[in-house]
């Protein structure tokens, strides 16, 4: 279900969400797109693979300062996301987190059918792809055969912690997610072995100290090493062999393996939607930021054009021009006039600031 040929859409049972615009990606560009559309009276739904807004800013460098946002001499990356969320609040964007837009099809009437990895479906008159470097995916456990057990006995995120109660768990990783789940599930799982490849941890020192305390008390076990091979029996995962730094193997029994090695962006399904690409970026025109398919726009790090710079402020400019183009696309008969937020009563009403 990845073609965008007109008329090829099959609408599965259940009502899709009908909306003017779906924005794919809640990074800084996608968030500001909500604002620019909102000023023109257009509401949007925003989908992101991550469980939270902010894209690279939130996922890769939340605590780092940014120095090149106009009029903000310095702004923390997470602070920028928080400010954007505050700015778009009047437009009440509908967020759909923790799901990847997996399919995009053009329908016979020119609208688009989108479907996410969780089965949420939308019918939108226009689509903005603000997908950055791609959707953030968990780094996988690099052992042969792991894929076959994914989501059944090997997990890269916890959807329902209760399913691990009373189970034998091996938890991999040295960051906050791994440590948080080790601490949370100790006492609830029937056994926990925590595995990390080196003595240094990225997680909060207090969490590491607590884990070491639990290990000293014999309430869980800590092993330094990396996964070497899966142990299976009759098609079920029964454990994992972990290679210690000295080359010896620790044979660990397990019902479930949980691995938290962080996330990395991957272009993913976007490459299959029939849009013109140039080295993994979507080609757009610089007047409308429209892709090779009318009605599908692309802003931020995901697009390319002569002189493109992958900067947050470029994404903001692109969002403004795309919003005007989308307004025209939605209503070709109506001319969209430039208005200033300073003086436009209608924009001030939309912003909720008029007296
Ligand atoms: C360490 C670091 C420091 C930086 N410092 C600066 C700086 O000082 N100044 C500056 O201007 N820029 C800086 N940048 C670059 C800046 O972060 C990016 O230009 C900016 O994040 C791009 O925004 P975006 O909204 O286009 O994409 P992103 O921030 O990448 O967000 C895209 C979002 O789309 C989601 N997505 C992708 N595909 C799908 C899909 N199919 N379905 C659902 N969701 C999807 C992703 O999960 C992601 O959350 C820095 C980058 C890094 C890594």
mmCIF file of C-alpha atoms and ligand atoms in Angstrom:
data_model
loop_
_atom_site.group_PDB
_atom_site.id
_atom_site.type_symbol
_atom_site.label_atom_id
_atom_site.label_comp_id
_atom_site.label_asym_id
_atom_site.label_seq_id
_atom_site.Cartn_x
_atom_site.Cartn_y
_atom_site.Cartn_z
ATOM 1 C CA UNK A 1 0.000 0.000 0.000
ATOM 2 C CA UNK A 2 2.673 2.492 -0.936
ATOM 3 C CA UNK A 3 1.725 3.727 -4.375
ATOM 4 C CA UNK A 4 0.346 7.234 -4.883
ATOM 5 C CA UNK A 5 -1.357 6.554 -8.192
ATOM 6 C CA UNK A 6 -4.776 8.245 -8.362
ATOM 7 C CA UNK A 7 -7.663 5.940 -7.711
ATOM 8 C CA UNK A 8 -5.563 3.131 -6.283
ATOM 9 C CA UNK A 9 -6.562 3.736 -2.671
ATOM 10 C CA UNK A 10 -8.496 1.076 -0.864
ATOM 11 C CA UNK A 11 -10.125 2.404 2.277
ATOM 12 C CA UNK A 12 -10.017 -0.249 5.016
ATOM 13 C CA UNK A 13 -13.014 -0.622 7.300
ATOM 14 C CA UNK A 14 -13.447 1.982 10.060
ATOM 15 C CA UNK A 15 -13.656 5.711 9.558
ATOM 16 C CA UNK A 16 -10.419 7.509 8.720
ATOM 17 C CA UNK A 17 -9.831 10.941 10.264
ATOM 18 C CA UNK A 18 -10.835 13.580 7.705
ATOM 19 C CA UNK A 19 -8.685 16.712 7.818
ATOM 20 C CA UNK A 20 -7.316 19.496 5.649
ATOM 21 C CA UNK A 21 -3.666 18.765 6.343
ATOM 22 C CA UNK A 22 -1.571 15.972 7.817
ATOM 23 C CA UNK A 23 1.961 16.927 8.833
ATOM 24 C CA UNK A 24 4.388 14.008 8.926
ATOM 25 C CA UNK A 25 6.998 14.818 11.587
ATOM 26 C CA UNK A 26 6.834 16.854 14.798
ATOM 27 C CA UNK A 27 10.350 18.292 14.637
ATOM 28 C CA UNK A 28 10.828 22.075 14.710
ATOM 29 C CA UNK A 29 9.781 22.416 11.041
ATOM 30 C CA UNK A 30 6.588 20.356 11.486
ATOM 31 C CA UNK A 31 5.654 22.239 14.660
ATOM 32 C CA UNK A 32 6.121 25.638 13.026
ATOM 33 C CA UNK A 33 4.094 24.416 10.058
ATOM 34 C CA UNK A 34 1.136 24.066 12.450
ATOM 35 C CA UNK A 35 1.587 27.733 13.336
ATOM 36 C CA UNK A 36 1.836 29.047 9.784
ATOM 37 C CA UNK A 37 -1.191 27.013 8.704
ATOM 38 C CA UNK A 38 -3.091 28.106 11.810
ATOM 39 C CA UNK A 39 -2.548 31.791 10.983
ATOM 40 C CA UNK A 40 -4.291 31.118 7.661
ATOM 41 C CA UNK A 41 -7.160 29.338 9.401
ATOM 42 C CA UNK A 42 -6.076 25.798 8.497
ATOM 43 C CA UNK A 43 -6.070 23.091 11.187
ATOM 44 C CA UNK A 44 -3.725 20.122 11.055
ATOM 45 C CA UNK A 45 -2.987 16.683 12.437
ATOM 46 C CA UNK A 46 0.656 15.843 13.213
ATOM 47 C CA UNK A 47 2.099 12.310 13.257
ATOM 48 C CA UNK A 48 5.507 11.283 14.605
ATOM 49 C CA UNK A 49 7.245 7.962 15.162
ATOM 50 C CA UNK A 50 8.668 9.291 18.404
ATOM 51 C CA UNK A 51 6.565 9.316 21.555
ATOM 52 C CA UNK A 52 7.048 13.080 21.932
ATOM 53 C CA UNK A 53 7.477 16.253 19.845
ATOM 54 C CA UNK A 54 10.784 17.915 18.914
ATOM 55 C CA UNK A 55 12.504 15.664 16.348
ATOM 56 C CA UNK A 56 16.301 15.868 16.453
ATOM 57 C CA UNK A 57 16.239 18.703 19.015
ATOM 58 C CA UNK A 58 14.427 16.566 21.571
ATOM 59 C CA UNK A 59 15.922 13.204 20.661
ATOM 60 C CA UNK A 60 19.567 13.971 19.892
ATOM 61 C CA UNK A 61 20.548 17.126 21.789
ATOM 62 C CA UNK A 62 17.842 18.366 24.203
ATOM 63 C CA UNK A 63 20.299 19.969 26.646
ATOM 64 C CA UNK A 64 22.544 21.670 24.087
ATOM 65 C CA UNK A 65 22.298 25.412 23.476
ATOM 66 C CA UNK A 66 21.339 26.718 20.005
ATOM 67 C CA UNK A 67 22.716 30.133 19.072
ATOM 68 C CA UNK A 68 21.229 30.784 15.633
ATOM 69 C CA UNK A 69 17.496 31.121 16.231
ATOM 70 C CA UNK A 70 16.562 34.690 15.249
ATOM 71 C CA UNK A 71 16.002 37.008 18.234
ATOM 72 C CA UNK A 72 16.964 34.306 20.755
ATOM 73 C CA UNK A 73 20.716 34.773 21.404
ATOM 74 C CA UNK A 74 20.755 31.380 23.125
ATOM 75 C CA UNK A 75 18.037 28.760 23.440
ATOM 76 C CA UNK A 76 18.224 25.177 24.719
ATOM 77 C CA UNK A 77 17.080 22.640 22.125
ATOM 78 C CA UNK A 78 14.269 21.306 24.359
ATOM 79 C CA UNK A 79 13.439 24.888 25.309
ATOM 80 C CA UNK A 80 12.965 25.671 21.604
ATOM 81 C CA UNK A 81 10.548 22.747 21.299
ATOM 82 C CA UNK A 82 8.651 23.906 24.397
ATOM 83 C CA UNK A 83 8.419 27.443 23.003
ATOM 84 C CA UNK A 84 7.134 26.149 19.658
ATOM 85 C CA UNK A 85 4.505 24.054 21.458
ATOM 86 C CA UNK A 86 3.414 27.125 23.389
ATOM 87 C CA UNK A 87 3.259 29.191 20.200
ATOM 88 C CA UNK A 88 1.057 26.672 18.349
ATOM 89 C CA UNK A 89 -1.304 26.042 21.283
ATOM 90 C CA UNK A 90 -4.040 28.406 19.978
ATOM 91 C CA UNK A 91 -4.349 26.220 16.872
ATOM 92 C CA UNK A 92 -5.017 23.040 18.878
ATOM 93 C CA UNK A 93 -2.982 20.644 16.725
ATOM 94 C CA UNK A 94 -3.982 16.992 17.008
ATOM 95 C CA UNK A 95 -0.871 14.921 17.731
ATOM 96 C CA UNK A 96 -0.487 11.215 16.962
ATOM 97 C CA UNK A 97 2.754 10.068 18.565
ATOM 98 C CA UNK A 98 4.483 6.694 18.590
ATOM 99 C CA UNK A 99 3.401 5.834 15.051
ATOM 100 C CA UNK A 100 5.106 6.005 11.696
ATOM 101 C CA UNK A 101 3.229 7.086 8.586
ATOM 102 C CA UNK A 102 3.747 3.878 6.645
ATOM 103 C CA UNK A 103 1.620 4.475 3.551
ATOM 104 C CA UNK A 104 0.524 7.444 1.490
ATOM 105 C CA UNK A 105 -1.780 7.158 -1.507
ATOM 106 C CA UNK A 106 -3.363 9.723 -3.768
ATOM 107 C CA UNK A 107 -7.107 9.198 -4.167
ATOM 108 C CA UNK A 108 -9.165 9.757 -7.285
ATOM 109 C CA UNK A 109 -10.572 13.056 -5.933
ATOM 110 C CA UNK A 110 -7.047 14.459 -5.388
ATOM 111 C CA UNK A 111 -7.048 13.958 -1.610
ATOM 112 C CA UNK A 112 -4.631 11.612 0.164
ATOM 113 C CA UNK A 113 -5.064 8.499 2.259
ATOM 114 C CA UNK A 114 -2.413 8.000 4.918
ATOM 115 C CA UNK A 115 -2.029 5.013 7.206
ATOM 116 C CA UNK A 116 0.241 4.700 10.221
ATOM 117 C CA UNK A 117 2.027 1.703 11.690
ATOM 118 C CA UNK A 118 -0.678 1.605 14.400
ATOM 119 C CA UNK A 119 -3.444 1.585 11.805
ATOM 120 C CA UNK A 120 -4.574 5.202 12.265
ATOM 121 C CA UNK A 121 -5.877 6.448 8.921
ATOM 122 C CA UNK A 122 -6.374 9.936 7.600
ATOM 123 C CA UNK A 123 -7.941 11.454 4.539
ATOM 124 C CA UNK A 124 -6.234 14.788 3.953
ATOM 125 C CA UNK A 125 -6.532 17.411 1.248
ATOM 126 C CA UNK A 126 -2.814 18.182 1.538
ATOM 127 C CA UNK A 127 0.209 16.568 3.173
ATOM 128 C CA UNK A 128 3.342 18.203 4.543
ATOM 129 C CA UNK A 129 6.331 15.911 4.898
ATOM 130 C CA UNK A 130 8.513 17.393 7.646
ATOM 131 C CA UNK A 131 10.341 14.140 8.272
ATOM 132 C CA UNK A 132 13.865 15.464 8.866
ATOM 133 C CA UNK A 133 16.488 12.779 8.461
ATOM 134 C CA UNK A 134 13.765 10.150 8.617
ATOM 135 C CA UNK A 135 11.787 8.474 11.342
ATOM 136 C CA UNK A 136 13.645 7.547 14.487
ATOM 137 C CA UNK A 137 14.029 3.793 14.780
ATOM 138 C CA UNK A 138 15.480 1.762 17.647
ATOM 139 C CA UNK A 139 18.990 0.378 17.137
ATOM 140 C CA UNK A 140 18.562 -3.390 16.924
ATOM 141 C CA UNK A 141 20.234 -6.224 18.822
ATOM 142 C CA UNK A 142 22.920 -7.307 16.366
ATOM 143 C CA UNK A 143 22.503 -11.086 16.647
ATOM 144 C CA UNK A 144 21.444 -13.535 14.007
ATOM 145 C CA UNK A 145 17.761 -14.457 13.995
ATOM 146 C CA UNK A 146 16.667 -11.607 16.309
ATOM 147 C CA UNK A 147 14.180 -10.188 13.818
ATOM 148 C CA UNK A 148 11.959 -13.263 13.987
ATOM 149 C CA UNK A 149 11.342 -12.693 17.720
ATOM 150 C CA UNK A 150 10.796 -8.933 17.501
ATOM 151 C CA UNK A 151 7.779 -7.698 19.486
ATOM 152 C CA UNK A 152 7.118 -11.262 20.717
ATOM 153 C CA UNK A 153 10.185 -11.992 22.873
ATOM 154 C CA UNK A 154 12.630 -9.275 21.809
ATOM 155 C CA UNK A 155 11.534 -5.709 22.510
ATOM 156 C CA UNK A 156 12.972 -2.295 21.728
ATOM 157 C CA UNK A 157 10.279 -0.370 23.565
ATOM 158 C CA UNK A 158 7.911 -1.176 26.377
ATOM 159 C CA UNK A 159 4.267 -0.834 25.415
ATOM 160 C CA UNK A 160 2.803 -2.656 28.396
ATOM 161 C CA UNK A 161 5.138 -3.234 31.350
ATOM 162 C CA UNK A 162 2.736 -5.730 32.918
ATOM 163 C CA UNK A 163 3.496 -8.355 30.289
ATOM 164 C CA UNK A 164 6.994 -8.614 31.827
ATOM 165 C CA UNK A 165 5.810 -9.214 35.384
ATOM 166 C CA UNK A 166 6.696 -12.724 36.549
ATOM 167 C CA UNK A 167 8.969 -13.249 33.516
ATOM 168 C CA UNK A 168 12.710 -13.904 33.205
ATOM 169 C CA UNK A 169 14.211 -10.809 31.606
ATOM 170 C CA UNK A 170 17.568 -9.813 30.155
ATOM 171 C CA UNK A 171 17.808 -6.043 29.696
ATOM 172 C CA UNK A 172 20.530 -4.538 27.473
ATOM 173 C CA UNK A 173 21.853 -0.977 27.417
ATOM 174 C CA UNK A 174 23.685 1.657 29.449
ATOM 175 C CA UNK A 175 21.423 4.694 28.991
ATOM 176 C CA UNK A 176 18.512 6.000 31.016
ATOM 177 C CA UNK A 177 15.864 3.836 29.307
ATOM 178 C CA UNK A 178 17.717 0.600 30.125
ATOM 179 C CA UNK A 179 18.438 1.626 33.720
ATOM 180 C CA UNK A 180 14.901 2.927 34.305
ATOM 181 C CA UNK A 181 13.388 -0.391 33.223
ATOM 182 C CA UNK A 182 15.915 -2.427 35.241
ATOM 183 C CA UNK A 183 14.954 -0.446 38.347
ATOM 184 C CA UNK A 184 11.240 -0.494 37.573
ATOM 185 C CA UNK A 185 10.996 -4.211 36.841
ATOM 186 C CA UNK A 186 13.250 -5.517 39.616
ATOM 187 C CA UNK A 187 10.953 -7.241 42.093
ATOM 188 C CA UNK A 188 8.170 -7.527 39.514
ATOM 189 C CA UNK A 189 9.939 -9.777 36.985
ATOM 190 C CA UNK A 190 10.844 -13.282 38.164
ATOM 191 C CA UNK A 191 14.512 -12.550 37.358
ATOM 192 C CA UNK A 192 16.474 -9.715 35.774
ATOM 193 C CA UNK A 193 19.934 -9.713 34.239
ATOM 194 C CA UNK A 194 21.210 -6.329 33.140
ATOM 195 C CA UNK A 195 23.831 -6.432 30.362
ATOM 196 C CA UNK A 196 25.978 -3.505 29.266
ATOM 197 C CA UNK A 197 29.056 -3.590 27.036
ATOM 198 C CA UNK A 198 31.407 -1.407 29.129
ATOM 199 C CA UNK A 199 31.892 -0.132 32.689
ATOM 200 C CA UNK A 200 30.851 3.456 31.802
ATOM 201 C CA UNK A 201 27.129 4.301 31.624
ATOM 202 C CA UNK A 202 25.297 7.175 29.925
ATOM 203 C CA UNK A 203 22.432 6.916 32.418
ATOM 204 C CA UNK A 204 21.994 9.189 35.451
ATOM 205 C CA UNK A 205 24.654 8.293 38.071
ATOM 206 C CA UNK A 206 21.948 7.860 40.750
ATOM 207 C CA UNK A 207 20.229 5.161 38.640
ATOM 208 C CA UNK A 208 23.544 3.350 38.082
ATOM 209 C CA UNK A 209 24.294 3.466 41.828
ATOM 210 C CA UNK A 210 20.828 2.048 42.610
ATOM 211 C CA UNK A 211 21.282 -0.758 40.058
ATOM 212 C CA UNK A 212 24.661 -1.662 41.607
ATOM 213 C CA UNK A 213 23.059 -1.679 45.046
ATOM 214 C CA UNK A 214 20.320 -4.058 43.837
ATOM 215 C CA UNK A 215 22.989 -6.293 42.277
ATOM 216 C CA UNK A 216 24.965 -6.329 45.568
ATOM 217 C CA UNK A 217 21.768 -7.333 47.385
ATOM 218 C CA UNK A 218 21.298 -10.191 44.911
ATOM 219 C CA UNK A 219 17.942 -8.823 43.707
ATOM 220 C CA UNK A 220 19.162 -8.752 40.104
ATOM 221 C CA UNK A 221 22.365 -9.621 38.250
ATOM 222 C CA UNK A 222 24.695 -7.410 36.287
ATOM 223 C CA UNK A 223 26.874 -8.771 33.447
ATOM 224 C CA UNK A 224 29.351 -6.755 31.392
ATOM 225 C CA UNK A 225 29.316 -7.925 27.788
ATOM 226 C CA UNK A 226 27.470 -7.995 24.467
ATOM 227 C CA UNK A 227 24.869 -10.336 23.000
ATOM 228 C CA UNK A 228 26.633 -13.045 20.968
ATOM 229 C CA UNK A 229 23.859 -15.503 20.032
ATOM 230 C CA UNK A 230 20.255 -16.345 20.766
ATOM 231 C CA UNK A 231 19.316 -19.607 22.454
ATOM 232 C CA UNK A 232 16.152 -21.135 21.067
ATOM 233 C CA UNK A 233 14.120 -24.297 21.399
ATOM 234 C CA UNK A 234 11.146 -25.365 19.251
ATOM 235 C CA UNK A 235 10.835 -21.915 17.722
ATOM 236 C CA UNK A 236 10.833 -20.143 21.061
ATOM 237 C CA UNK A 237 13.552 -17.942 22.473
ATOM 238 C CA UNK A 238 14.893 -19.505 25.662
ATOM 239 C CA UNK A 239 17.842 -17.265 26.389
ATOM 240 C CA UNK A 240 20.901 -15.458 25.116
ATOM 241 C CA UNK A 241 24.661 -16.038 25.149
ATOM 242 C CA UNK A 242 26.535 -12.949 26.272
ATOM 243 C CA UNK A 243 30.225 -12.510 25.491
ATOM 244 C CA UNK A 244 32.163 -10.997 28.403
ATOM 245 C CA UNK A 245 35.181 -8.695 27.816
ATOM 246 C CA UNK A 246 37.548 -11.628 28.570
ATOM 247 C CA UNK A 247 35.938 -13.669 25.755
ATOM 248 C CA UNK A 248 34.065 -16.120 27.998
ATOM 249 C CA UNK A 249 30.333 -16.648 27.502
ATOM 250 C CA UNK A 250 27.581 -16.079 30.040
ATOM 251 C CA UNK A 251 24.618 -18.329 29.204
ATOM 252 C CA UNK A 252 21.490 -16.489 30.332
ATOM 253 C CA UNK A 253 17.993 -17.960 30.421
ATOM 254 C CA UNK A 254 15.220 -15.559 29.427
ATOM 255 C CA UNK A 255 11.589 -15.316 28.384
ATOM 256 C CA UNK A 256 12.114 -11.822 27.004
ATOM 257 C CA UNK A 257 15.058 -9.670 25.918
ATOM 258 C CA UNK A 258 14.670 -5.900 26.173
ATOM 259 C CA UNK A 259 17.268 -3.803 24.327
ATOM 260 C CA UNK A 260 17.650 -0.028 24.682
ATOM 261 C CA UNK A 261 20.487 1.130 22.453
ATOM 262 C CA UNK A 262 18.989 4.489 21.478
ATOM 263 C CA UNK A 263 17.356 5.591 18.250
ATOM 264 C CA UNK A 264 18.658 6.548 14.842
ATOM 265 C CA UNK A 265 16.832 8.220 11.950
ATOM 266 C CA UNK A 266 15.966 6.181 8.857
ATOM 267 C CA UNK A 267 14.257 7.544 5.717
ATOM 268 C CA UNK A 268 11.935 4.526 5.773
ATOM 269 C CA UNK A 269 8.674 4.361 3.824
ATOM 270 C CA UNK A 270 8.936 7.894 2.356
ATOM 271 C CA UNK A 271 11.344 6.557 -0.280
ATOM 272 C CA UNK A 272 8.566 4.301 -1.596
ATOM 273 C CA UNK A 273 5.893 6.939 -2.174
ATOM 274 C CA UNK A 274 6.923 7.707 -5.758
ATOM 275 C CA UNK A 275 8.143 11.231 -4.952
ATOM 276 C CA UNK A 276 11.184 12.597 -6.763
ATOM 277 C CA UNK A 277 14.281 12.193 -4.615
ATOM 278 C CA UNK A 278 17.801 13.496 -4.804
ATOM 279 C CA UNK A 279 20.190 11.621 -2.533
ATOM 280 C CA UNK A 280 17.510 10.636 0.019
ATOM 281 C CA UNK A 281 15.985 14.147 0.087
ATOM 282 C CA UNK A 282 12.693 15.233 -1.498
ATOM 283 C CA UNK A 283 12.990 17.628 -4.417
ATOM 284 C CA UNK A 284 10.853 20.751 -3.991
ATOM 285 C CA UNK A 285 10.355 24.076 -5.732
ATOM 286 C CA UNK A 286 11.397 27.077 -3.674
ATOM 287 C CA UNK A 287 8.234 29.115 -4.203
ATOM 288 C CA UNK A 288 5.778 26.575 -2.758
ATOM 289 C CA UNK A 289 7.950 23.815 -1.257
ATOM 290 C CA UNK A 290 5.817 21.336 -3.141
ATOM 291 C CA UNK A 291 7.210 17.926 -4.086
ATOM 292 C CA UNK A 292 6.852 16.300 -7.497
ATOM 293 C CA UNK A 293 3.254 15.400 -6.520
ATOM 294 C CA UNK A 294 0.820 18.352 -6.283
ATOM 295 C CA UNK A 295 -0.671 18.544 -2.803
ATOM 296 C CA UNK A 296 2.337 16.946 -1.111
ATOM 297 C CA UNK A 297 4.742 19.495 0.345
ATOM 298 C CA UNK A 298 8.124 18.946 2.032
ATOM 299 C CA UNK A 299 9.881 21.255 4.481
ATOM 300 C CA UNK A 300 12.882 21.104 6.817
ATOM 301 C CA UNK A 301 15.822 18.694 6.601
ATOM 302 C CA UNK A 302 13.917 16.240 4.375
ATOM 303 C CA UNK A 303 13.853 18.514 1.304
ATOM 304 C CA UNK A 304 16.478 19.624 -1.183
ATOM 305 C CA UNK A 305 16.850 22.504 -3.643
ATOM 306 C CA UNK A 306 19.697 24.646 -4.928
ATOM 307 C CA UNK A 307 21.401 26.249 -1.956
ATOM 308 C CA UNK A 308 19.550 24.200 0.690
ATOM 309 C CA UNK A 309 20.976 24.486 4.215
ATOM 310 C CA UNK A 310 19.788 22.035 6.846
ATOM 311 C CA UNK A 311 19.127 24.635 9.520
ATOM 312 C CA UNK A 312 16.133 25.144 11.771
ATOM 313 C CA UNK A 313 15.554 28.658 10.448
ATOM 314 C CA UNK A 314 15.416 27.335 6.862
ATOM 315 C CA UNK A 315 12.598 24.996 7.953
ATOM 316 C CA UNK A 316 10.716 27.941 9.491
ATOM 317 C CA UNK A 317 10.897 29.971 6.254
ATOM 318 C CA UNK A 318 9.858 26.943 4.202
ATOM 319 C CA UNK A 319 6.858 26.367 6.510
ATOM 320 C CA UNK A 320 5.626 29.930 5.904
ATOM 321 C CA UNK A 321 5.736 29.630 2.117
ATOM 322 C CA UNK A 322 4.294 26.122 2.140
ATOM 323 C CA UNK A 323 1.343 27.383 4.219
ATOM 324 C CA UNK A 324 0.450 29.975 1.561
ATOM 325 C CA UNK A 325 0.769 27.349 -1.167
ATOM 326 C CA UNK A 326 -1.427 24.931 0.818
ATOM 327 C CA UNK A 327 -4.099 27.618 1.320
ATOM 328 C CA UNK A 328 -4.155 28.085 -2.452
ATOM 329 C CA UNK A 329 -4.199 24.316 -3.017
ATOM 330 C CA UNK A 330 -7.199 23.910 -0.691
ATOM 331 C CA UNK A 331 -9.081 26.790 -2.231
ATOM 332 C CA UNK A 332 -7.707 27.653 -5.693
ATOM 333 C CA UNK A 333 -10.428 30.245 -6.385
ATOM 334 C CA UNK A 334 -9.501 32.363 -3.357
ATOM 335 C CA UNK A 335 -6.492 34.687 -3.392
ATOM 336 C CA UNK A 336 -4.466 34.514 -0.171
ATOM 337 C CA UNK A 337 -3.387 38.011 0.868
ATOM 338 C CA UNK A 338 -0.359 38.645 3.016
ATOM 339 C CA UNK A 339 -1.371 39.914 6.441
ATOM 340 C CA UNK A 340 0.701 40.986 9.432
ATOM 341 C CA UNK A 341 0.040 39.427 12.823
ATOM 342 C CA UNK A 342 0.649 42.908 14.253
ATOM 343 C CA UNK A 343 -2.366 44.391 12.525
ATOM 344 C CA UNK A 344 -4.619 41.600 11.198
ATOM 345 C CA UNK A 345 -7.804 41.272 13.304
ATOM 346 C CA UNK A 346 -8.560 37.842 11.845
ATOM 347 C CA UNK A 347 -5.091 36.488 12.645
ATOM 348 C CA UNK A 348 -5.295 37.953 16.135
ATOM 349 C CA UNK A 349 -8.665 36.273 16.611
ATOM 350 C CA UNK A 350 -7.153 32.962 15.494
ATOM 351 C CA UNK A 351 -4.278 33.517 17.922
ATOM 352 C CA UNK A 352 -6.753 34.288 20.695
ATOM 353 C CA UNK A 353 -5.141 37.669 21.390
ATOM 354 C CA UNK A 354 -7.805 40.061 20.076
ATOM 355 C CA UNK A 355 -9.666 42.213 22.612
HETATM 356 C C1 LIG B 1 23.773 17.685 17.543
HETATM 357 C C2 LIG B 1 23.016 18.593 16.609
HETATM 358 C C3 LIG B 1 23.090 19.961 16.788
HETATM 359 C C4 LIG B 1 22.389 20.839 15.931
HETATM 360 N N1 LIG B 1 22.494 22.192 16.124
HETATM 361 C C5 LIG B 1 21.802 23.044 15.318
HETATM 362 C C6 LIG B 1 21.907 24.460 15.486
HETATM 363 O O1 LIG B 1 22.642 24.954 16.342
HETATM 364 N N2 LIG B 1 21.170 25.250 14.635
HETATM 365 C C7 LIG B 1 20.358 24.754 13.652
HETATM 366 O O2 LIG B 1 19.703 25.517 12.941
HETATM 367 N N3 LIG B 1 20.268 23.390 13.462
HETATM 368 C C8 LIG B 1 20.969 22.540 14.267
HETATM 369 N N4 LIG B 1 20.884 21.183 14.051
HETATM 370 C C9 LIG B 1 20.041 20.695 12.951
HETATM 371 C C10 LIG B 1 18.565 20.755 13.342
HETATM 372 O O3 LIG B 1 18.319 19.984 14.509
HETATM 373 C C11 LIG B 1 17.739 20.230 12.177
HETATM 374 O O4 LIG B 1 17.951 21.082 11.065
HETATM 375 C C12 LIG B 1 16.251 20.231 12.540
HETATM 376 O O5 LIG B 1 15.985 19.373 13.628
HETATM 377 C C13 LIG B 1 15.413 19.796 11.341
HETATM 378 O O6 LIG B 1 14.078 19.860 11.718
HETATM 379 P P1 LIG B 1 12.957 18.995 10.979
HETATM 380 O O7 LIG B 1 11.680 19.342 11.675
HETATM 381 O O8 LIG B 1 13.094 19.213 9.529
HETATM 382 O O9 LIG B 1 13.359 17.468 11.226
HETATM 383 P P2 LIG B 1 13.638 16.590 12.526
HETATM 384 O O10 LIG B 1 14.036 17.423 13.680
HETATM 385 O O11 LIG B 1 14.577 15.530 12.090
HETATM 386 O O12 LIG B 1 12.219 15.942 12.865
HETATM 387 C C14 LIG B 1 11.636 15.061 11.938
HETATM 388 C C15 LIG B 1 10.629 14.188 12.658
HETATM 389 O O13 LIG B 1 9.902 13.447 11.678
HETATM 390 C C16 LIG B 1 9.623 12.168 12.199
HETATM 391 N N5 LIG B 1 9.357 11.252 11.070
HETATM 392 C C17 LIG B 1 10.149 10.970 9.998
HETATM 393 N N6 LIG B 1 9.552 10.105 9.166
HETATM 394 C C18 LIG B 1 8.337 9.836 9.705
HETATM 395 C C19 LIG B 1 7.256 9.002 9.326
HETATM 396 N N7 LIG B 1 7.251 8.276 8.191
HETATM 397 N N8 LIG B 1 6.169 8.945 10.153
HETATM 398 C C20 LIG B 1 6.132 9.671 11.304
HETATM 399 N N9 LIG B 1 7.139 10.477 11.714
HETATM 400 C C21 LIG B 1 8.219 10.555 10.929
HETATM 401 C C22 LIG B 1 10.890 11.803 12.971
HETATM 402 O O14 LIG B 1 10.634 10.794 13.943
HETATM 403 C C23 LIG B 1 11.268 13.157 13.587
HETATM 404 O O15 LIG B 1 10.774 13.317 14.882
HETATM 405 C C24 LIG B 1 21.585 20.312 14.884
HETATM 406 C C25 LIG B 1 21.496 18.921 14.717
HETATM 407 C C26 LIG B 1 22.193 18.063 15.567
HETATM 408 C C27 LIG B 1 22.074 16.575 15.374
#
